[in-house]
Amino acid sequence: MQLNELYLRSFRNYEEQRLTFDPGVNLIVGQNAQGKTNLLEAISYLGSGKSFRATKNSEMVRFTQDFGELEGKIFSQEREQTLRWVLFSGCRPRQLWRNGAKKKTAADIAGVLPTVLFCPEDLMILKTGGAQRRRFADNALCQLRPNYEAALTEYNRILEQKGRILKDHFENPAVLEILPEFNARLCQVGALLISYRARFFQALGDSAADYHGSFTGGREDFRLEYRTVSNISDPFSPISKLTEDLNEHLSRHYRAELETAQCLTGPHKDDFEITLSGVNLKAYGSQGQTRTAAISLKLAQRELMKREWGEEPVLLLDDVLSELDAGRQDFVLNQIVSGQVFITCCEPGRFTKLGKTMEISQGQLMKQHDD
Ligand code: ATP
Ligand code: MG
């Protein structure tokens, strides 16, 4: 899929602007606070109805204006399509049109313009605790596999109920009678999650390793390893075996769970680990290495979506060039040859061999040139 044209009116700091894009790389250059990230936000919102930084839709309407508008011409699902949103500054609900027909919800435009975003906060995926990594993997998997999403929702619901039982049992020991039933179902659904994740992490890791290899000219050997419940030796085992293993692990922690009133074991603690040439990235990775690995992961996520849908989501790379050396910058600017890419950058004089460069100042397109 590809965004050919975007019209913005009273969106963030854009008063009125029409932009046409290259099917390959679009490099957006400008000083700080000129509207580069706002433009990526507009593209991502156009296709998803979700902003990666606004908490309310009204935030995106230009200050002092009553409403804002975004319209995009897209080539997707083998045809030209248009998407249009109108957002209001007050509490009036937003409006959406697809190909001129009014639509009720963002679900009505699913698949028209999916995007994969890399923003500086994504570096946290690789540097902080497991929760961020699980969220990244869960989001990616939910997009790829609706059945996974259903299983994950069920798992989280049972986990919450079990958590309540564990807390209540001190005052009301009778609640423990229903605990085995919850544990049994938790292990069944948990086994399903592990099975999906094993396949997902294998595919993601293989693809990310390819990207990371090209990124670094083969100098760093990228490995991704899925970490799940410790007594599971092979996450690719049949569901019945995984369920058995989970049950066994749970029964070993039965007392501890009662004492701490916490769900101590299960795939809600899963994580993944990345090593570069055998060295743990989280503990030892440099800033550039961390950034490179995070971008490789995003590229891999996009690759898996392409395999599933036959079309590639648009890639939005916000502020990725800083901290990268010349070779790695060259990879981002000139070697991501598949699909459409938007890259923002603060340094003037940058260009891409694979598309066009646009200069943005105070919410306006100043200059553009194709290479
Ligand atoms: P940086 O290089 O620092 O990341 P940027 O070009 O990505 O900068 P943006 O985040 O796109 O900058 O734009 C920020 C500017 O947009 C800020 O000056 C902010 O005040 C302005 N802005 C944000 N929301 C609105 C709005 N609703 N109406 C008008 N201006 C807005
Ligand atoms: Mg920015």
Coordinates of C-alpha atoms and ligand atoms in Angstrom, one line a residue:
M1 CA 0.0 0.0 0.0
Q2 CA 1.1 3.5 -0.7
L3 CA 0.0 7.0 0.2
N4 CA 0.2 9.2 -2.9
E5 CA -1.3 12.4 -1.7
L6 CA -2.2 14.0 1.6
Y7 CA -4.3 17.1 2.2
L8 CA -4.2 18.7 5.7
R9 CA -6.3 21.5 6.9
S10 CA -6.0 22.9 10.5
F11 CA -4.2 19.8 11.6
R12 CA -1.7 20.5 14.4
N13 CA 0.6 23.4 13.1
Y14 CA -0.5 22.8 9.4
E15 CA -2.9 25.5 8.2
E16 CA -3.6 24.2 4.8
Q17 CA -1.2 21.9 2.9
R18 CA -1.3 19.5 0.0
L19 CA 1.6 17.1 -0.3
T20 CA 2.4 14.4 -2.9
F21 CA 4.6 11.5 -2.0
D22 CA 7.1 9.1 -3.6
P23 CA 6.2 5.4 -3.7
G24 CA 9.6 4.7 -2.2
V25 CA 11.4 6.8 0.4
N26 CA 10.1 10.2 1.5
L27 CA 12.6 12.2 3.6
I28 CA 11.1 15.0 5.6
V29 CA 13.7 17.5 6.7
G30 CA 13.3 20.5 9.0
Q31 CA 14.4 22.1 12.2
N32 CA 12.9 21.3 15.6
A33 CA 9.2 22.0 16.1
Q34 CA 8.4 22.6 12.5
G35 CA 5.8 19.8 12.0
K36 CA 7.8 16.7 11.0
T37 CA 6.4 14.4 13.6
N38 CA 3.0 16.0 13.1
L39 CA 3.1 14.8 9.5
L40 CA 3.9 11.2 10.6
E41 CA 1.1 11.5 13.1
A42 CA -1.3 12.6 10.3
I43 CA -0.4 9.6 8.2
S44 CA -0.7 7.1 11.0
Y45 CA -4.0 8.6 12.1
L46 CA -5.4 8.6 8.6
G47 CA -5.1 4.8 8.3
S48 CA -5.9 3.8 11.9
G49 CA -8.0 6.5 13.6
K50 CA -5.5 6.4 16.4
S51 CA -2.8 8.9 17.4
F52 CA 0.5 7.7 18.8
R53 CA 0.7 10.8 20.9
A54 CA -2.6 12.7 21.4
T55 CA -4.8 11.6 24.2
K56 CA -7.8 13.4 22.7
N57 CA -8.7 13.9 19.0
S58 CA -9.4 17.6 19.7
E59 CA -5.7 18.1 20.5
M60 CA -4.9 17.6 16.8
V61 CA -7.1 20.4 15.7
R62 CA -5.0 23.6 15.0
F63 CA -5.1 26.0 17.9
T64 CA -8.1 28.5 17.7
Q65 CA -9.8 26.5 14.9
D66 CA -13.1 24.7 15.3
F67 CA -12.3 21.7 13.2
G68 CA -9.4 20.1 11.3
E69 CA -9.4 17.8 8.3
L70 CA -7.2 15.1 6.8
E71 CA -7.6 13.5 3.4
G72 CA -5.4 11.0 1.7
K73 CA -5.3 9.4 -1.7
I74 CA -4.0 5.8 -1.3
F75 CA -3.2 2.9 -3.6
S76 CA -4.2 -0.2 -1.7
Q77 CA -5.9 -3.5 -2.2
E78 CA -5.2 -3.1 -5.9
R79 CA -7.1 0.2 -6.3
E80 CA -7.2 3.9 -5.7
Q81 CA -8.9 4.7 -2.4
T82 CA -9.5 7.9 -0.4
L83 CA -9.8 8.3 3.3
R84 CA -11.0 11.5 5.0
W85 CA -11.3 12.5 8.6
V86 CA -12.8 15.6 10.1
L87 CA -11.9 16.3 13.8
F88 CA -13.5 18.8 16.0
S89 CA -12.0 21.0 18.7
G90 CA -15.0 20.6 21.1
C91 CA -16.6 17.3 22.0
R92 CA -18.4 16.7 18.7
P93 CA -17.5 13.2 17.5
R94 CA -15.1 12.9 14.6
Q95 CA -16.3 12.0 11.1
L96 CA -14.9 9.5 8.6
W97 CA -15.3 8.8 4.9
R98 CA -13.9 6.0 2.8
N99 CA -14.1 6.5 -0.9
G100 CA -16.7 9.2 -0.4
A101 CA -19.0 7.0 1.8
K102 CA -19.5 7.9 5.4
K103 CA -18.3 5.3 7.9
K104 CA -19.0 4.8 11.5
T105 CA -15.8 3.4 13.0
A106 CA -12.1 3.0 12.3
A107 CA -12.8 -0.8 11.9
D108 CA -14.5 0.1 8.6
I109 CA -11.2 1.2 7.1
A110 CA -9.0 -1.7 8.5
G111 CA -6.4 -2.8 6.0
V112 CA -6.5 0.3 3.7
L113 CA -3.5 2.1 5.1
P114 CA -1.7 0.2 7.9
T115 CA 1.5 1.7 9.2
V116 CA 4.4 0.6 11.3
L117 CA 5.9 3.4 13.3
F118 CA 9.4 3.7 14.9
C119 CA 9.6 6.6 17.3
P120 CA 12.5 7.4 19.8
E121 CA 10.4 6.0 22.6
D122 CA 10.6 2.6 20.9
L123 CA 14.2 2.3 22.0
M124 CA 12.7 1.6 25.4
I125 CA 11.4 -1.8 24.1
L126 CA 15.0 -3.0 24.2
K127 CA 16.2 -1.2 27.3
T128 CA 13.6 -1.5 30.0
G129 CA 11.6 -4.3 31.6
G130 CA 9.7 -7.1 30.0
A131 CA 6.3 -5.4 30.0
Q132 CA 7.3 -3.1 27.0
R133 CA 8.7 -6.0 25.0
R134 CA 5.5 -8.1 25.7
R135 CA 3.4 -5.2 24.6
F136 CA 5.3 -4.8 21.4
A137 CA 5.1 -8.5 20.6
D138 CA 1.4 -8.8 21.6
N139 CA 0.5 -5.8 19.4
A140 CA 2.3 -7.2 16.4
L141 CA 0.9 -10.7 16.9
C142 CA -2.7 -9.4 17.5
Q143 CA -2.5 -7.6 14.1
L144 CA -1.3 -10.8 12.4
R145 CA -3.5 -13.4 14.1
P146 CA -7.0 -12.5 15.3
N147 CA -7.2 -15.9 17.0
Y148 CA -4.2 -14.9 19.1
E149 CA -6.0 -11.8 20.2
A150 CA -9.0 -13.8 21.3
A151 CA -6.8 -16.1 23.3
L152 CA -4.8 -13.3 24.8
T153 CA -8.0 -11.5 25.9
E154 CA -9.3 -14.7 27.5
Y155 CA -6.0 -15.4 29.2
N156 CA -5.9 -11.9 30.7
R157 CA -9.4 -12.2 31.9
I158 CA -8.8 -15.5 33.7
L159 CA -5.6 -14.1 35.1
E160 CA -7.4 -11.1 36.6
Q161 CA -10.1 -13.4 38.1
K162 CA -7.4 -15.7 39.5
G163 CA -5.6 -12.7 41.0
R164 CA -8.8 -11.7 42.8
I165 CA -9.2 -15.3 44.2
L166 CA -5.6 -15.2 45.5
K167 CA -6.3 -11.8 47.2
D168 CA -9.6 -12.9 48.7
H169 CA -8.6 -16.3 50.1
F170 CA -7.1 -14.8 53.3
E171 CA -10.6 -13.6 54.4
N172 CA -12.7 -16.2 52.6
P173 CA -10.8 -19.5 52.2
A174 CA -13.9 -21.0 50.4
V175 CA -12.9 -19.2 47.2
L176 CA -10.0 -21.6 46.8
E177 CA -12.4 -24.3 45.8
I178 CA -12.7 -22.8 42.3
L179 CA -9.0 -22.1 41.9
P180 CA -8.1 -25.5 40.2
E181 CA -10.7 -24.8 37.5
F182 CA -9.2 -21.4 36.8
N183 CA -5.7 -22.8 36.8
A184 CA -6.6 -25.6 34.4
R185 CA -8.1 -23.1 31.9
L186 CA -5.2 -20.7 32.4
C187 CA -2.7 -23.5 31.4
Q188 CA -4.8 -24.5 28.3
V189 CA -5.0 -20.9 27.0
G190 CA -1.5 -20.1 28.1
A191 CA -0.2 -23.1 26.1
L192 CA -1.9 -21.6 23.0
L193 CA -0.2 -18.3 23.6
I194 CA 3.2 -19.9 23.9
S195 CA 2.7 -21.9 20.8
Y196 CA 1.8 -18.7 18.8
R197 CA 4.7 -16.8 20.3
A198 CA 7.2 -19.5 19.5
R199 CA 6.4 -19.3 15.8
F200 CA 6.1 -15.5 15.8
F201 CA 9.5 -15.0 17.5
Q202 CA 11.2 -17.4 15.2
A203 CA 9.9 -15.6 12.1
L204 CA 10.5 -12.2 13.6
G205 CA 14.0 -13.1 14.8
D206 CA 15.1 -14.5 11.4
S207 CA 13.8 -11.5 9.5
A208 CA 15.3 -9.0 12.0
A209 CA 18.7 -10.8 11.8
D210 CA 18.7 -10.4 8.0
Y211 CA 17.9 -6.7 8.3
H212 CA 20.4 -6.2 11.1
G213 CA 23.0 -8.0 9.0
S214 CA 22.5 -5.6 6.0
F215 CA 22.4 -2.6 8.4
T216 CA 25.8 -3.4 9.9
G217 CA 27.5 -4.8 6.8
G218 CA 27.4 -8.3 8.4
R219 CA 29.6 -7.1 11.3
E220 CA 27.1 -8.0 14.1
D221 CA 25.4 -11.3 14.4
F222 CA 21.8 -10.6 15.6
R223 CA 20.0 -13.3 17.6
L224 CA 16.6 -13.2 19.2
E225 CA 15.6 -15.7 21.7
Y226 CA 12.1 -16.3 23.1
R227 CA 12.0 -16.8 26.9
T228 CA 9.0 -18.5 28.5
V229 CA 8.2 -20.5 31.6
S230 CA 11.5 -22.2 32.7
N231 CA 10.4 -25.8 32.6
I232 CA 9.3 -25.6 28.9
S233 CA 12.3 -26.9 27.0
D234 CA 10.7 -26.6 23.6
P235 CA 8.0 -24.0 23.0
F236 CA 7.2 -25.7 19.6
S237 CA 5.9 -28.8 21.5
P238 CA 2.3 -29.8 20.9
I239 CA -0.3 -27.8 22.9
S240 CA -1.0 -30.8 25.1
K241 CA 2.6 -31.1 26.2
L242 CA 2.8 -27.3 26.8
T243 CA -0.4 -27.4 28.9
E244 CA 1.1 -30.3 31.0
D245 CA 4.4 -28.4 31.5
L246 CA 2.5 -25.2 32.6
N247 CA 0.4 -27.3 35.0
E248 CA 3.4 -28.8 36.5
H249 CA 5.1 -25.5 37.0
L250 CA 2.0 -24.0 38.5
S251 CA 1.6 -26.8 41.0
R252 CA 5.2 -26.2 42.1
H253 CA 4.4 -22.6 42.8
Y254 CA 1.0 -23.3 44.4
R255 CA 2.1 -22.4 47.9
A256 CA 4.1 -19.4 46.9
E257 CA 1.2 -18.0 44.9
L258 CA -1.1 -18.3 47.9
E259 CA 1.4 -16.7 50.2
T260 CA 2.2 -13.7 47.9
A261 CA -1.4 -13.5 46.5
Q262 CA 0.2 -13.1 43.1
C263 CA 0.1 -15.1 39.8
L264 CA 3.8 -16.0 39.7
T265 CA 4.1 -18.3 36.8
G266 CA 2.8 -18.4 33.2
P267 CA 3.3 -16.7 29.9
H268 CA 2.3 -13.3 31.3
K269 CA 5.9 -13.2 32.4
D270 CA 7.3 -14.1 28.9
D271 CA 10.1 -12.0 27.4
F272 CA 12.6 -12.1 24.6
E273 CA 16.3 -11.5 24.6
I274 CA 18.5 -10.1 21.9
T275 CA 22.2 -10.7 21.6
L276 CA 24.6 -9.1 19.1
S277 CA 27.6 -11.4 18.3
G278 CA 26.8 -13.2 21.6
V279 CA 26.7 -10.1 23.8
N280 CA 23.4 -9.2 25.6
L281 CA 22.0 -6.0 24.0
K282 CA 19.9 -4.9 27.0
A283 CA 22.9 -5.0 29.4
Y284 CA 25.7 -4.0 27.0
G285 CA 24.3 -2.5 23.8
S286 CA 25.6 0.9 22.7
Q287 CA 23.1 3.6 21.7
G288 CA 23.6 3.1 18.0
Q289 CA 23.4 -0.7 18.4
T290 CA 20.2 -0.4 20.4
R291 CA 18.7 1.8 17.8
T292 CA 19.8 -0.4 14.9
A293 CA 18.3 -3.5 16.6
A294 CA 15.1 -1.7 17.3
I295 CA 14.7 -0.5 13.7
S296 CA 15.6 -4.1 12.5
L297 CA 12.7 -5.4 14.7
K298 CA 10.3 -2.9 13.2
L299 CA 11.4 -3.8 9.6
A300 CA 10.9 -7.4 10.5
Q301 CA 7.4 -6.8 11.9
R302 CA 6.5 -5.1 8.6
E303 CA 8.0 -8.0 6.7
L304 CA 5.7 -10.5 8.5
M305 CA 2.7 -8.3 7.8
K306 CA 3.6 -8.2 4.1
R307 CA 3.9 -12.0 4.1
E308 CA 0.4 -12.3 5.6
W309 CA -1.4 -9.6 3.5
G310 CA 0.6 -9.5 0.3
E311 CA 1.0 -5.7 0.8
E312 CA 3.5 -3.8 2.9
P313 CA 2.4 -1.4 5.6
V314 CA 3.8 2.1 5.2
L315 CA 6.9 2.5 7.4
L316 CA 7.2 5.7 9.5
L317 CA 10.6 6.4 11.0
D318 CA 10.7 9.3 13.3
D319 CA 14.1 10.8 14.1
V320 CA 16.0 7.6 13.6
L321 CA 19.2 9.0 12.1
S322 CA 20.8 10.5 15.1
E323 CA 23.3 8.3 16.9
L324 CA 23.9 6.2 13.8
D325 CA 27.2 6.2 12.0
A326 CA 27.5 7.0 8.3
G327 CA 27.1 3.4 7.1
R328 CA 24.0 2.8 9.2
Q329 CA 22.5 6.2 8.1
D330 CA 23.1 5.1 4.5
F331 CA 21.1 1.9 5.2
V332 CA 18.1 3.9 6.5
L333 CA 18.2 6.5 3.7
N334 CA 19.2 4.4 0.7
Q335 CA 18.7 0.7 1.2
I336 CA 15.2 0.1 2.5
V337 CA 14.1 -0.7 -1.0
S338 CA 10.7 -2.3 -0.4
G339 CA 7.5 -0.5 0.2
Q340 CA 6.9 3.2 1.1
V341 CA 8.9 4.8 3.9
F342 CA 8.7 8.2 5.6
I343 CA 11.8 9.4 7.5
T344 CA 12.1 12.6 9.5
C345 CA 15.4 14.2 10.1
C346 CA 16.7 17.5 11.6
E347 CA 19.9 17.9 9.6
P348 CA 19.7 19.9 6.5
G349 CA 21.5 18.6 3.4
R350 CA 20.4 15.0 3.9
F351 CA 18.9 13.3 0.8
T352 CA 17.8 9.9 -0.3
K353 CA 18.6 8.1 -3.6
L354 CA 15.4 6.2 -3.4
G355 CA 12.7 8.9 -3.5
K356 CA 12.2 12.5 -2.6
T357 CA 13.2 15.0 0.0
M358 CA 10.8 17.6 1.5
E359 CA 11.7 20.5 3.6
I360 CA 9.1 21.5 6.2
S361 CA 9.1 24.8 8.1
Q362 CA 6.3 26.1 10.4
G363 CA 3.8 23.6 9.1
Q364 CA 4.5 24.4 5.4
L365 CA 6.3 22.6 2.6
M366 CA 9.1 24.9 1.6
K367 CA 11.1 22.9 -0.9
Q368 CA 11.1 19.5 -2.4
H369 CA 13.3 17.6 -4.8
D370 CA 13.3 14.2 -6.4
D371 CA 16.6 12.4 -6.8
Ligands
ATP1 P1 11.4 17.9 16.4 O1 12.6 17.9 15.5 O2 11.8 18.7 17.6 O3 11.0 16.5 16.8 P2 9.1 18.3 14.8 O4 9.3 19.0 13.5 O5 8.9 16.8 14.8 O6 10.3 18.7 15.8 P3 6.4 18.5 15.6 O7 6.3 17.7 16.9 O8 5.9 17.9 14.4 O9 7.9 19.0 15.5 O10 5.6 19.9 15.8 C1 5.7 20.5 17.0 C2 5.0 21.9 16.8 O11 3.6 21.8 16.5 C3 5.1 22.5 18.2 O12 5.7 23.8 18.0 C4 3.7 22.6 18.7 O13 3.4 23.8 19.4 C5 2.9 22.6 17.4 N1 1.5 22.1 17.6 C6 1.2 20.9 18.2 N2 -0.1 20.7 18.2 C7 -0.7 21.9 17.7 C8 -2.0 22.3 17.5 N3 -3.0 21.6 17.8 N4 -2.2 23.5 16.9 C9 -1.1 24.2 16.5 N5 0.2 23.9 16.7 C10 0.4 22.7 17.3
MG2 MG 9.7 15.3 16.0

